[in-house]
PDB file of C-alpha atoms in Angstrom:
ATOM      1  CA  MET A   1     -18.737  36.502   4.850  1.00 87.00           C
ATOM      2  CA  VAL A   2     -21.331  33.978   5.268  1.00 90.00           C
ATOM      3  CA  LEU A   3     -18.975  32.015   3.171  1.00 92.00           C
ATOM      4  CA  GLY A   4     -15.832  32.532   4.702  1.00 90.00           C
ATOM      5  CA  CYS A   5     -17.673  31.490   8.183  1.00 91.00           C
ATOM      6  CA  VAL A   6     -19.273  27.852   6.344  1.00 92.00           C
ATOM      7  CA  LEU A   7     -15.993  26.408   5.472  1.00 91.00           C
ATOM      8  CA  PHE A   8     -14.469  27.307   8.215  1.00 87.00           C
ATOM      9  CA  ALA A   9     -16.977  25.197  10.365  1.00 88.00           C
ATOM     10  CA  LEU A  10     -16.559  22.436   8.133  1.00 90.00           C
ATOM     11  CA  PHE A  11     -12.648  22.646   8.276  1.00 86.00           C
ATOM     12  CA  THR A  12     -12.891  22.539  11.366  1.00 85.00           C
ATOM     13  CA  VAL A  13     -14.826  19.498  12.146  1.00 86.00           C
ATOM     14  CA  GLY A  14     -13.213  17.630   8.574  1.00 90.00           C
ATOM     15  CA  VAL A  15     -10.259  18.655  11.539  1.00 89.00           C
ATOM     16  CA  VAL A  16     -11.595  17.914  14.768  1.00 90.00           C
ATOM     17  CA  VAL A  17     -13.895  15.089  14.232  1.00 91.00           C
ATOM     18  CA  PRO A  18     -10.765  12.669  12.670  1.00 91.00           C
ATOM     19  CA  CYS A  19      -8.512  13.502  15.540  1.00 91.00           C
ATOM     20  CA  MET A  20     -11.399  13.639  18.147  1.00 91.00           C
ATOM     21  CA  ILE A  21     -12.435   9.934  16.686  1.00 91.00           C
ATOM     22  CA  ASP A  22      -7.956   9.506  16.562  1.00 89.00           C
ATOM     23  CA  VAL A  23      -7.698   9.789  20.283  1.00 89.00           C
ATOM     24  CA  ALA A  24     -10.838   7.903  21.868  1.00 90.00           C
ATOM     25  CA  THR A  25      -9.769   4.692  19.526  1.00 89.00           C
ATOM     26  CA  SER A  26      -5.977   5.111  21.338  1.00 86.00           C
ATOM     27  CA  PRO A  27      -4.551   3.005  23.019  1.00 84.00           C
ATOM     28  CA  PRO A  28      -3.801   3.914  26.035  1.00 82.00           C
ATOM     29  CA  TRP A  29      -1.192   2.596  26.505  1.00 81.00           C
ATOM     30  CA  ALA A  30       0.843   4.484  23.394  1.00 80.00           C
ATOM     31  CA  ILE A  31      -0.510   8.718  24.007  1.00 84.00           C
ATOM     32  CA  ARG A  32       2.622  10.030  24.812  1.00 82.00           C
ATOM     33  CA  THR A  33       1.512  13.509  27.402  1.00 84.00           C
ATOM     34  CA  MET A  34      -0.851  13.466  29.539  1.00 87.00           C
ATOM     35  CA  SER A  35      -4.448  11.468  29.538  1.00 87.00           C
ATOM     36  CA  ARG A  36      -7.394  10.715  26.906  1.00 88.00           C
ATOM     37  CA  ARG A  37      -9.449  12.838  28.964  1.00 91.00           C
ATOM     38  CA  THR A  38      -6.455  15.664  29.171  1.00 92.00           C
ATOM     39  CA  TRP A  39      -6.761  15.582  25.057  1.00 90.00           C
ATOM     40  CA  LEU A  40      -9.928  15.049  24.959  1.00 91.00           C
ATOM     41  CA  THR A  41     -11.503  18.552  26.479  1.00 92.00           C
ATOM     42  CA  ILE A  42      -8.317  19.839  24.524  1.00 92.00           C
ATOM     43  CA  LEU A  43     -10.412  19.338  21.426  1.00 90.00           C
ATOM     44  CA  VAL A  44     -13.695  20.611  22.347  1.00 89.00           C
ATOM     45  CA  LEU A  45     -12.219  23.525  24.383  1.00 91.00           C
ATOM     46  CA  PHE A  46      -9.912  25.301  21.909  1.00 90.00           C
ATOM     47  CA  SER A  47     -10.878  22.847  17.847  1.00 85.00           C
ATOM     48  CA  VAL A  48      -7.772  23.837  15.411  1.00 86.00           C
ATOM     49  CA  VAL A  49      -4.915  23.897  18.474  1.00 91.00           C
ATOM     50  CA  GLY A  50      -5.960  21.841  20.413  1.00 91.00           C
ATOM     51  CA  CYS A  51      -5.006  19.863  16.770  1.00 90.00           C
ATOM     52  CA  ALA A  52      -2.187  21.059  16.382  1.00 90.00           C
ATOM     53  CA  ALA A  53      -1.009  19.944  19.212  1.00 91.00           C
ATOM     54  CA  TRP A  54      -2.545  16.339  19.369  1.00 89.00           C
ATOM     55  CA  LEU A  55      -0.768  15.673  16.175  1.00 88.00           C
ATOM     56  CA  ILE A  56       2.504  17.276  17.317  1.00 89.00           C
ATOM     57  CA  VAL A  57       2.316  16.216  20.972  1.00 88.00           C
ATOM     58  CA  GLY A  58       0.059  13.599  21.788  1.00 84.00           C
ATOM     59  CA  ARG A  59       0.320  10.978  18.883  1.00 82.00           C
ATOM     60  CA  PRO A  60       1.326   7.201  19.200  1.00 77.00           C
ATOM     61  CA  ARG A  61       3.945   7.225  17.250  1.00 71.00           C
ATOM     62  CA  ARG A  62       4.055   4.992  14.840  1.00 66.00           C
ATOM     63  CA  MET A  63       5.788   1.207  14.972  1.00 60.00           C
ATOM     64  CA  PRO A  64       8.406   0.774  13.113  1.00 58.00           C
ATOM     65  CA  MET A  65       8.018  -1.203   9.915  1.00 57.00           C
ATOM     66  CA  LEU A  66       9.916  -4.273  10.321  1.00 54.00           C
ATOM     67  CA  PRO A  67      11.977  -5.560   7.001  1.00 57.00           C
ATOM     68  CA  ARG A  68      10.396  -7.235   4.573  1.00 56.00           C
ATOM     69  CA  ARG A  69      10.935 -11.568   4.013  1.00 53.00           C
ATOM     70  CA  THR A  70      10.278 -13.604   0.364  1.00 52.00           C
ATOM     71  CA  ALA A  71       9.783 -16.224   0.493  1.00 50.00           C
ATOM     72  CA  ALA A  72      13.417 -17.150  -1.671  1.00 45.00           C
ATOM     73  CA  ALA A  73      15.330 -15.661   1.680  1.00 49.00           C
ATOM     74  CA  GLY A  74      13.538 -17.517   3.601  1.00 52.00           C
ATOM     75  CA  LEU A  75      14.537 -21.072   2.160  1.00 58.00           C
ATOM     76  CA  GLY A  76      17.737 -19.152   1.521  1.00 66.00           C
ATOM     77  CA  LEU A  77      17.852 -18.698  -2.038  1.00 69.00           C
ATOM     78  CA  SER A  78      19.156 -16.483  -4.489  1.00 74.00           C
ATOM     79  CA  PRO A  79      16.860 -14.456  -6.454  1.00 76.00           C
ATOM     80  CA  ALA A  80      18.074 -16.130  -9.814  1.00 74.00           C
ATOM     81  CA  GLU A  81      17.947 -19.148  -7.980  1.00 77.00           C
ATOM     82  CA  ALA A  82      14.605 -18.492  -7.077  1.00 76.00           C
ATOM     83  CA  PHE A  83      13.607 -18.261 -10.576  1.00 75.00           C
ATOM     84  CA  ARG A  84      15.629 -20.704 -12.039  1.00 76.00           C
ATOM     85  CA  ARG A  85      13.292 -23.346  -9.893  1.00 76.00           C
ATOM     86  CA  HIS A  86      10.107 -21.467 -10.580  1.00 76.00           C
ATOM     87  CA  PRO A  87       6.891 -22.733 -13.514  1.00 75.00           C
ATOM     88  CA  ALA A  88       8.003 -19.279 -15.625  1.00 73.00           C
ATOM     89  CA  GLY A  89      11.739 -19.330 -14.869  1.00 72.00           C
ATOM     90  CA  ARG A  90      12.319 -23.268 -16.651  1.00 70.00           C
ATOM     91  CA  ALA A  91      10.035 -22.507 -19.130  1.00 68.00           C
ATOM     92  CA  MET A  92      12.094 -20.078 -20.406  1.00 68.00           C
ATOM     93  CA  GLY A  93      15.092 -22.387 -19.673  1.00 63.00           C
ATOM     94  CA  THR A  94      16.586 -19.580 -18.152  1.00 53.00           C
ATOM     95  CA  ASP A  95      20.802 -22.013 -17.896  1.00 55.00           C
ATOM     96  CA  LEU A  96      22.630 -19.940 -14.722  1.00 49.00           C
ATOM     97  CA  GLY A  97      25.686 -21.809 -16.067  1.00 49.00           C
ATOM     98  CA  GLU A  98      25.173 -24.265 -14.232  1.00 50.00           C
ATOM     99  CA  ASP A  99      24.096 -28.598 -14.106  1.00 47.00           C
ATOM    100  CA  ARG A 100      21.198 -28.768 -12.072  1.00 49.00           C
ATOM    101  CA  ASP A 101      19.180 -29.769 -14.266  1.00 46.00           C
ATOM    102  CA  GLU A 102      17.543 -32.445 -11.518  1.00 47.00           C
ATOM    103  CA  ASP A 103      15.050 -32.245  -9.137  1.00 47.00           C
ATOM    104  CA  TYR A 104      15.532 -32.916  -5.703  1.00 46.00           C
ATOM    105  CA  SER A 105      14.029 -36.044  -6.193  1.00 49.00           C
ATOM    106  CA  GLY A 106      15.937 -36.614  -9.544  1.00 50.00           C
ATOM    107  CA  ALA A 107      12.965 -35.640 -11.713  1.00 52.00           C
ATOM    108  CA  ARG A 108      14.444 -34.280 -15.187  1.00 58.00           C
ATOM    109  CA  TRP A 109      12.560 -30.410 -14.856  1.00 59.00           C
ATOM    110  CA  ALA A 110      10.911 -30.060 -18.375  1.00 62.00           C
ATOM    111  CA  PRO A 111      10.086 -26.833 -19.065  1.00 66.00           C
ATOM    112  CA  ARG A 112       5.977 -26.825 -18.548  1.00 68.00           C
ATOM    113  CA  PRO A 113       3.649 -24.759 -21.575  1.00 65.00           C
ATOM    114  CA  LEU A 114       2.498 -21.255 -20.053  1.00 71.00           C
ATOM    115  CA  GLY A 115      -0.933 -21.448 -21.054  1.00 76.00           C
ATOM    116  CA  PRO A 116      -3.564 -23.663 -23.500  1.00 75.00           C
ATOM    117  CA  ASP A 117      -1.569 -21.769 -26.550  1.00 77.00           C
ATOM    118  CA  ASP A 118       1.863 -22.732 -25.891  1.00 77.00           C
ATOM    119  CA  ASP A 119       0.408 -26.327 -25.638  1.00 80.00           C
ATOM    120  CA  PRO A 120       0.742 -28.065 -28.881  1.00 83.00           C
ATOM    121  CA  ASP A 121      -1.437 -31.259 -27.405  1.00 84.00           C
ATOM    122  CA  PHE A 122      -3.907 -29.174 -26.803  1.00 85.00           C
ATOM    123  CA  LEU A 123      -3.861 -27.308 -30.800  1.00 87.00           C
ATOM    124  CA  LEU A 124      -3.770 -30.449 -31.698  1.00 89.00           C
ATOM    125  CA  GLU A 125      -7.389 -31.266 -30.178  1.00 90.00           C
ATOM    126  CA  ILE A 126      -8.936 -28.055 -30.672  1.00 90.00           C
ATOM    127  CA  GLU A 127      -7.471 -27.703 -34.734  1.00 91.00           C
ATOM    128  CA  ARG A 128      -9.020 -31.712 -34.575  1.00 91.00           C
ATOM    129  CA  ARG A 129     -12.057 -31.146 -32.899  1.00 91.00           C
ATOM    130  CA  ILE A 130     -12.460 -28.733 -35.530  1.00 91.00           C
ATOM    131  CA  ARG A 131     -11.950 -31.095 -38.220  1.00 90.00           C
ATOM    132  CA  ASP A 132     -14.046 -33.181 -37.018  1.00 90.00           C
ATOM    133  CA  ALA A 133     -17.285 -29.497 -36.419  1.00 88.00           C
ATOM    134  CA  ARG A 134     -17.123 -29.146 -40.295  1.00 88.00           C
ATOM    135  CA  ASP A 135     -16.984 -33.032 -41.582  1.00 84.00           C
ATOM    136  CA  ASP A 136     -20.563 -32.678 -39.873  1.00 77.00           C
ATOM    137  CA  ARG A 137     -22.205 -30.162 -42.163  1.00 68.00           C
TER     138      ARG A 137
END
């Protein structure tokens, strides 16, 4: 019996307190019905039933989600074109069947290494340093 009362009290506090915080922090113009003071009074007097009423009737509606704009959409590029222009797409040598190997300045786009282990010059320098370190012993 005591355990049931404790669980009911914890449940009530766990529901009522967040609802009271929600009422107190909601802007007055966003509350759909009644005033903030009236909702707080209802929550205190009718705890669980008042919380259900707040969540169903009084809580402010969420703002509708705006459509997400991607960086490529802002530039008017298709996803395939954006990937082709990205360094990862250039390194993979993606060809969309178009002859667009020059950027706006006229310079040729050369695929660059993605990491140090893909760069032949870096690997040669590491091998040279290893040889020099072995010769010094």
